[in-house]
Amino acid sequence: MSIRSRGRRRTAALALALAGVLAAPVQAAQAGPDRQAAAFDVLVFSKTAGFRHDAIPAGIDALRSLGQQGDFTVTATEDAGVFTPSGLSGYEAVVFLNTTGDVLDPAQQTAFQTYVDGGGGYLGVHAAADTEYDWPYYGQLVGAYFKSHPAIQQATVRNVDRGHPATAHLQPTWTRTDEWYNYRTNPRPGVRVLQTLDESTYSGGEMGADHPITWCHRQGNGRSFYTGLGHTAASYSEPAFRQLLLGAVRYAAGVAPADCGPQGGTGGPVEAEAFTSGSGVQTADHAAASGGRTLGYIENGDWAGYSQVPTAGARTFTAKVSSAGAGGTIEVRSGSATGTLLGSVRVPVTGGWETFTTVSTTLTATASGPLFLRFTGGAGALFDIDTFTLATQPAAQALDPNTHLFYYPWYGSPAVNGSWRHWQQGGRTPPDDIGADLYPALGAYDSGDFASTVAQHMKWIARSGAGVLVYSWWGRDGYEDRLARGVLDAAQKEGVKVAWHLEPYSGRTAASTVADIQYLNSTYGSHPAFYRDAAHGNRNAFYVFQSLDIADWTPLEQVKGSSIVLAQTTDTSRIAHFSGLYTYDGIAGATAPGWKQAGEYARANGLVWAPSVAPGYLDDRAVPGNTTPTLERRDGAAYDQQWNNALDPAVGGSPTWVSVTSFNEWHEGSQIEPADATPPPGYGYRTYDGAYGLSGEAAGTAYLDRTAHWVSRFVAARAAR
């Protein structure tokens, strides 16, 4: 098989034409007035009704600067009047920046609660934990209330979870100076703890060996992130802290996915008195209870609702209870006090309101609404509830079967393959010197290293939200064919499906392509990872690269009934006998030539339309002297431009699928696979530094996470059609 780069097959005339067309968008993106609208909008709220931090102006300035880097707007206010449904609707996230005291009235609280539970994001910084003590919902939202703090001093922060975009850039420990909060309760395990304090490294810590200082969690359909860092004005000039804030904002806004489920996949103890709606119930003071209070005054027919506690995947319910009354039953329901009954548990008489016991039950029904507890029993007072835990079964990540990534299994190394394969393109000498302008985070890997490399690839693909990889295949019994089953096995473990990219091997004909499709169907079609499109008769998918090289595709009629076969073109006069069309070209996506017409034709004729988007194109080291124009990534702006083109019906023609060029075509520089932040020196490698305002290791996954953002937009666009 010959090694080739797709881009150099274009004619010089096309290359020159595209180069001219691309010049204008680059210049426009650099000019402030002409720049596209920001990716998202953030409200920064810094009202104080108690102590006022002099770091607030520095924090606002830092967030504005980060917004310029990360393509989001920042609106700063201390006017709580903005907390209305319409006032909050324009923001993807709200930052409580060193707020203190009671800053929202009841109507504003309701509006904010509805905003977050409906899918909005919250980011609390430092004194945000010193806010709204009498609003139980806010206590759940922030995770823990402030208790005390010692003098400002240096301490060691342990970064216990560096998988979050807010902490991915940090080393395992981080020594810095700040004001270190103690909290009234430990938020674990109801949150995902990202950072803890090592109390042995400073004076005044009161929480012991487990002292969380930064955490995140799901809140209804929204997201919550809190960090206790950020007391001093100097904090907001620290690059590492600014990077933490940027990752936190992007997570809160929903543009940077992260696992913020409680460790172990179960919800932690919820203070039962933190109900957000109810009938008949009140808070009762009991010294022996967690936090000194319980959910009390419970009588027959009363109920309490918890909009911050989802029931999706719930499997067990456990509660700490007491009863000097009649005892009774807790009904665990979803959606409302009369909603789906998930299960119930009997509460015994314990002999006193200060005498607690634990009850639990298995939940057999399923639903996805917020939690409601309904109480039944005899006359008078029944029981009190101190805390409860709703343990859930971790939900599988929802991958989109309509977003496809082109995947290249053609790399080899001496350790696995016996020799280098593909990395040496352009006359290079691996492992440090490879035919690519960026260097993989995994190094010069081998595509047959299923346990390590390929397994990691599948995790990254799942992180991107794309549900299908399109496997580059060069013919029966070839290198890629021999690796196919191992890739299918690895994909299955992450819920990823596999479609096929039929490459132009020597001697390929329309008849041989039909035979190839039949071979792939019979050889791999029974594998559970083999992609089949439920929306199109459960048929599988084959992309035919350089389909225009063959004039007559009549033989495809033999397989059209069982397979979706796509031509690589937007010329609808050249797709007879095909099931649809795609583009692959990662440069043309910047201008989308012919996309709208292709999409309209496909829709009118019941065909599949799968335009391709790419983060960039650069092949200088793989194909020295190539005249194909370069498409610069522009720190992610090029990728966003192409996705915008694809999803704009007036430009992209309303795609059936969107295909991404590519997951890992390193020779063309079009990959979204993580690149090494510190590549081998002396070879002129680029990095992803600056992508979406990220730097260092945090930038490595920037394109994966941005893909997930666009996947969610694509899903929403299809639902709205």
PDB file of N, CA and C in Angstrom, residues 55 126 150-157 174-181 197 201-202 213 228-238 240-241:
ATOM      1  N   ALA A  55     -10.622  41.824  46.516  1.00  0.00           N
ATOM      2  CA  ALA A  55     -10.170  41.131  45.307  1.00  0.00           C
ATOM      3  C   ALA A  55     -11.247  41.089  44.226  1.00  0.00           C
ATOM      4  N   HIS A 126     -14.713  31.182  46.231  1.00  0.00           N
ATOM      5  CA  HIS A 126     -14.306  31.544  47.593  1.00  0.00           C
ATOM      6  C   HIS A 126     -15.518  31.876  48.468  1.00  0.00           C
ATOM      7  N   PRO A 150      -8.301  30.463  59.056  1.00  0.00           N
ATOM      8  CA  PRO A 150      -7.135  31.022  59.733  1.00  0.00           C
ATOM      9  C   PRO A 150      -6.573  32.187  58.920  1.00  0.00           C
ATOM     10  N   ALA A 151      -5.414  32.704  59.345  1.00  0.00           N
ATOM     11  CA  ALA A 151      -4.770  33.802  58.631  1.00  0.00           C
ATOM     12  C   ALA A 151      -4.310  33.351  57.248  1.00  0.00           C
ATOM     13  N   ILE A 152      -4.168  34.307  56.346  1.00  0.00           N
ATOM     14  CA  ILE A 152      -3.649  34.013  55.008  1.00  0.00           C
ATOM     15  C   ILE A 152      -2.247  33.435  55.140  1.00  0.00           C
ATOM     16  N   GLN A 153      -2.004  32.314  54.464  1.00  0.00           N
ATOM     17  CA  GLN A 153      -0.705  31.649  54.567  1.00  0.00           C
ATOM     18  C   GLN A 153      -0.538  30.664  53.418  1.00  0.00           C
ATOM     19  N   GLN A 154       0.677  30.160  53.300  1.00  0.00           N
ATOM     20  CA  GLN A 154       0.977  29.184  52.262  1.00  0.00           C
ATOM     21  C   GLN A 154       0.516  27.795  52.689  1.00  0.00           C
ATOM     22  N   ALA A 155       0.006  27.031  51.740  1.00  0.00           N
ATOM     23  CA  ALA A 155      -0.432  25.663  52.014  1.00  0.00           C
ATOM     24  C   ALA A 155      -0.270  24.840  50.743  1.00  0.00           C
ATOM     25  N   THR A 156      -0.343  23.536  50.910  1.00  0.00           N
ATOM     26  CA  THR A 156      -0.249  22.624  49.770  1.00  0.00           C
ATOM     27  C   THR A 156      -1.635  22.123  49.398  1.00  0.00           C
ATOM     28  N   VAL A 157      -1.989  22.351  48.141  1.00  0.00           N
ATOM     29  CA  VAL A 157      -3.240  21.847  47.579  1.00  0.00           C
ATOM     30  C   VAL A 157      -2.933  20.516  46.886  1.00  0.00           C
ATOM     31  N   TRP A 174       0.213  21.375  44.605  1.00  0.00           N
ATOM     32  CA  TRP A 174       0.308  22.780  44.188  1.00  0.00           C
ATOM     33  C   TRP A 174       0.460  23.616  45.467  1.00  0.00           C
ATOM     34  N   THR A 175       1.580  24.260  45.634  1.00  0.00           N
ATOM     35  CA  THR A 175       1.829  25.086  46.807  1.00  0.00           C
ATOM     36  C   THR A 175       1.564  26.539  46.460  1.00  0.00           C
ATOM     37  N   ARG A 176       0.679  27.170  47.220  1.00  0.00           N
ATOM     38  CA  ARG A 176       0.320  28.565  46.937  1.00  0.00           C
ATOM     39  C   ARG A 176      -0.203  29.218  48.208  1.00  0.00           C
ATOM     40  N   THR A 177      -0.382  30.532  48.150  1.00  0.00           N
ATOM     41  CA  THR A 177      -0.830  31.315  49.300  1.00  0.00           C
ATOM     42  C   THR A 177      -2.258  31.795  49.076  1.00  0.00           C
ATOM     43  N   ASP A 178      -3.097  31.618  50.106  1.00  0.00           N
ATOM     44  CA  ASP A 178      -4.490  32.063  50.019  1.00  0.00           C
ATOM     45  C   ASP A 178      -5.079  32.046  51.418  1.00  0.00           C
ATOM     46  N   GLU A 179      -6.362  32.341  51.508  1.00  0.00           N
ATOM     47  CA  GLU A 179      -7.102  32.217  52.762  1.00  0.00           C
ATOM     48  C   GLU A 179      -7.871  30.904  52.684  1.00  0.00           C
ATOM     49  N   TRP A 180      -7.557  29.992  53.608  1.00  0.00           N
ATOM     50  CA  TRP A 180      -8.042  28.618  53.480  1.00  0.00           C
ATOM     51  C   TRP A 180      -9.264  28.380  54.355  1.00  0.00           C
ATOM     52  N   TYR A 181     -10.400  28.131  53.727  1.00  0.00           N
ATOM     53  CA  TYR A 181     -11.663  27.971  54.425  1.00  0.00           C
ATOM     54  C   TYR A 181     -11.783  26.592  55.081  1.00  0.00           C
ATOM     55  N   LEU A 197      -7.012  20.093  50.740  1.00  0.00           N
ATOM     56  CA  LEU A 197      -5.913  20.769  51.426  1.00  0.00           C
ATOM     57  C   LEU A 197      -5.165  19.784  52.306  1.00  0.00           C
ATOM     58  N   THR A 201       0.406  21.164  56.202  1.00  0.00           N
ATOM     59  CA  THR A 201       1.298  22.163  55.609  1.00  0.00           C
ATOM     60  C   THR A 201       0.942  23.595  56.010  1.00  0.00           C
ATOM     61  N   TYR A 202      -0.085  23.761  56.858  1.00  0.00           N
ATOM     62  CA  TYR A 202      -0.433  25.110  57.320  1.00  0.00           C
ATOM     63  C   TYR A 202      -1.122  24.995  58.670  1.00  0.00           C
ATOM     64  N   ILE A 213     -11.481  21.437  48.955  1.00  0.00           N
ATOM     65  CA  ILE A 213     -11.416  22.879  48.750  1.00  0.00           C
ATOM     66  C   ILE A 213     -11.972  23.275  47.379  1.00  0.00           C
ATOM     67  N   GLY A 228     -12.747  27.079  46.803  1.00  0.00           N
ATOM     68  CA  GLY A 228     -12.475  27.934  47.944  1.00  0.00           C
ATOM     69  C   GLY A 228     -11.284  28.848  47.730  1.00  0.00           C
ATOM     70  N   LEU A 229     -10.587  28.705  46.604  1.00  0.00           N
ATOM     71  CA  LEU A 229      -9.463  29.570  46.281  1.00  0.00           C
ATOM     72  C   LEU A 229      -9.989  30.929  45.819  1.00  0.00           C
ATOM     73  N   GLY A 230      -9.140  31.965  45.893  1.00  0.00           N
ATOM     74  CA  GLY A 230      -9.513  33.243  45.307  1.00  0.00           C
ATOM     75  C   GLY A 230      -9.809  34.357  46.282  1.00  0.00           C
ATOM     76  N   HIS A 231      -9.225  34.302  47.503  1.00  0.00           N
ATOM     77  CA  HIS A 231      -9.422  35.396  48.456  1.00  0.00           C
ATOM     78  C   HIS A 231      -8.584  36.619  48.097  1.00  0.00           C
ATOM     79  N   THR A 232      -7.347  36.392  47.714  1.00  0.00           N
ATOM     80  CA  THR A 232      -6.420  37.506  47.505  1.00  0.00           C
ATOM     81  C   THR A 232      -6.513  38.040  46.079  1.00  0.00           C
ATOM     82  N   ALA A 233      -6.260  39.340  45.931  1.00  0.00           N
ATOM     83  CA  ALA A 233      -6.234  39.941  44.595  1.00  0.00           C
ATOM     84  C   ALA A 233      -5.122  39.333  43.760  1.00  0.00           C
ATOM     85  N   ALA A 234      -4.020  38.962  44.426  1.00  0.00           N
ATOM     86  CA  ALA A 234      -2.895  38.381  43.689  1.00  0.00           C
ATOM     87  C   ALA A 234      -3.260  37.056  43.037  1.00  0.00           C
ATOM     88  N   SER A 235      -4.235  36.348  43.595  1.00  0.00           N
ATOM     89  CA  SER A 235      -4.643  35.067  43.018  1.00  0.00           C
ATOM     90  C   SER A 235      -5.017  35.207  41.553  1.00  0.00           C
ATOM     91  N   TYR A 236      -5.659  36.321  41.224  1.00  0.00           N
ATOM     92  CA  TYR A 236      -6.213  36.478  39.885  1.00  0.00           C
ATOM     93  C   TYR A 236      -5.161  36.852  38.841  1.00  0.00           C
ATOM     94  N   SER A 237      -3.916  36.999  39.304  1.00  0.00           N
ATOM     95  CA  SER A 237      -2.797  37.191  38.378  1.00  0.00           C
ATOM     96  C   SER A 237      -1.997  35.912  38.195  1.00  0.00           C
ATOM     97  N   GLU A 238      -2.306  34.882  38.988  1.00  0.00           N
ATOM     98  CA  GLU A 238      -1.579  33.614  38.885  1.00  0.00           C
ATOM     99  C   GLU A 238      -2.047  32.854  37.650  1.00  0.00           C
ATOM    100  N   ALA A 240      -1.803  29.727  36.861  1.00  0.00           N
ATOM    101  CA  ALA A 240      -2.420  28.435  37.176  1.00  0.00           C
ATOM    102  C   ALA A 240      -3.831  28.610  37.725  1.00  0.00           C
ATOM    103  N   PHE A 241      -4.035  29.642  38.561  1.00  0.00           N
ATOM    104  CA  PHE A 241      -5.367  29.877  39.102  1.00  0.00           C
ATOM    105  C   PHE A 241      -6.305  30.390  38.012  1.00  0.00           C
TER     106      PHE A 241
END
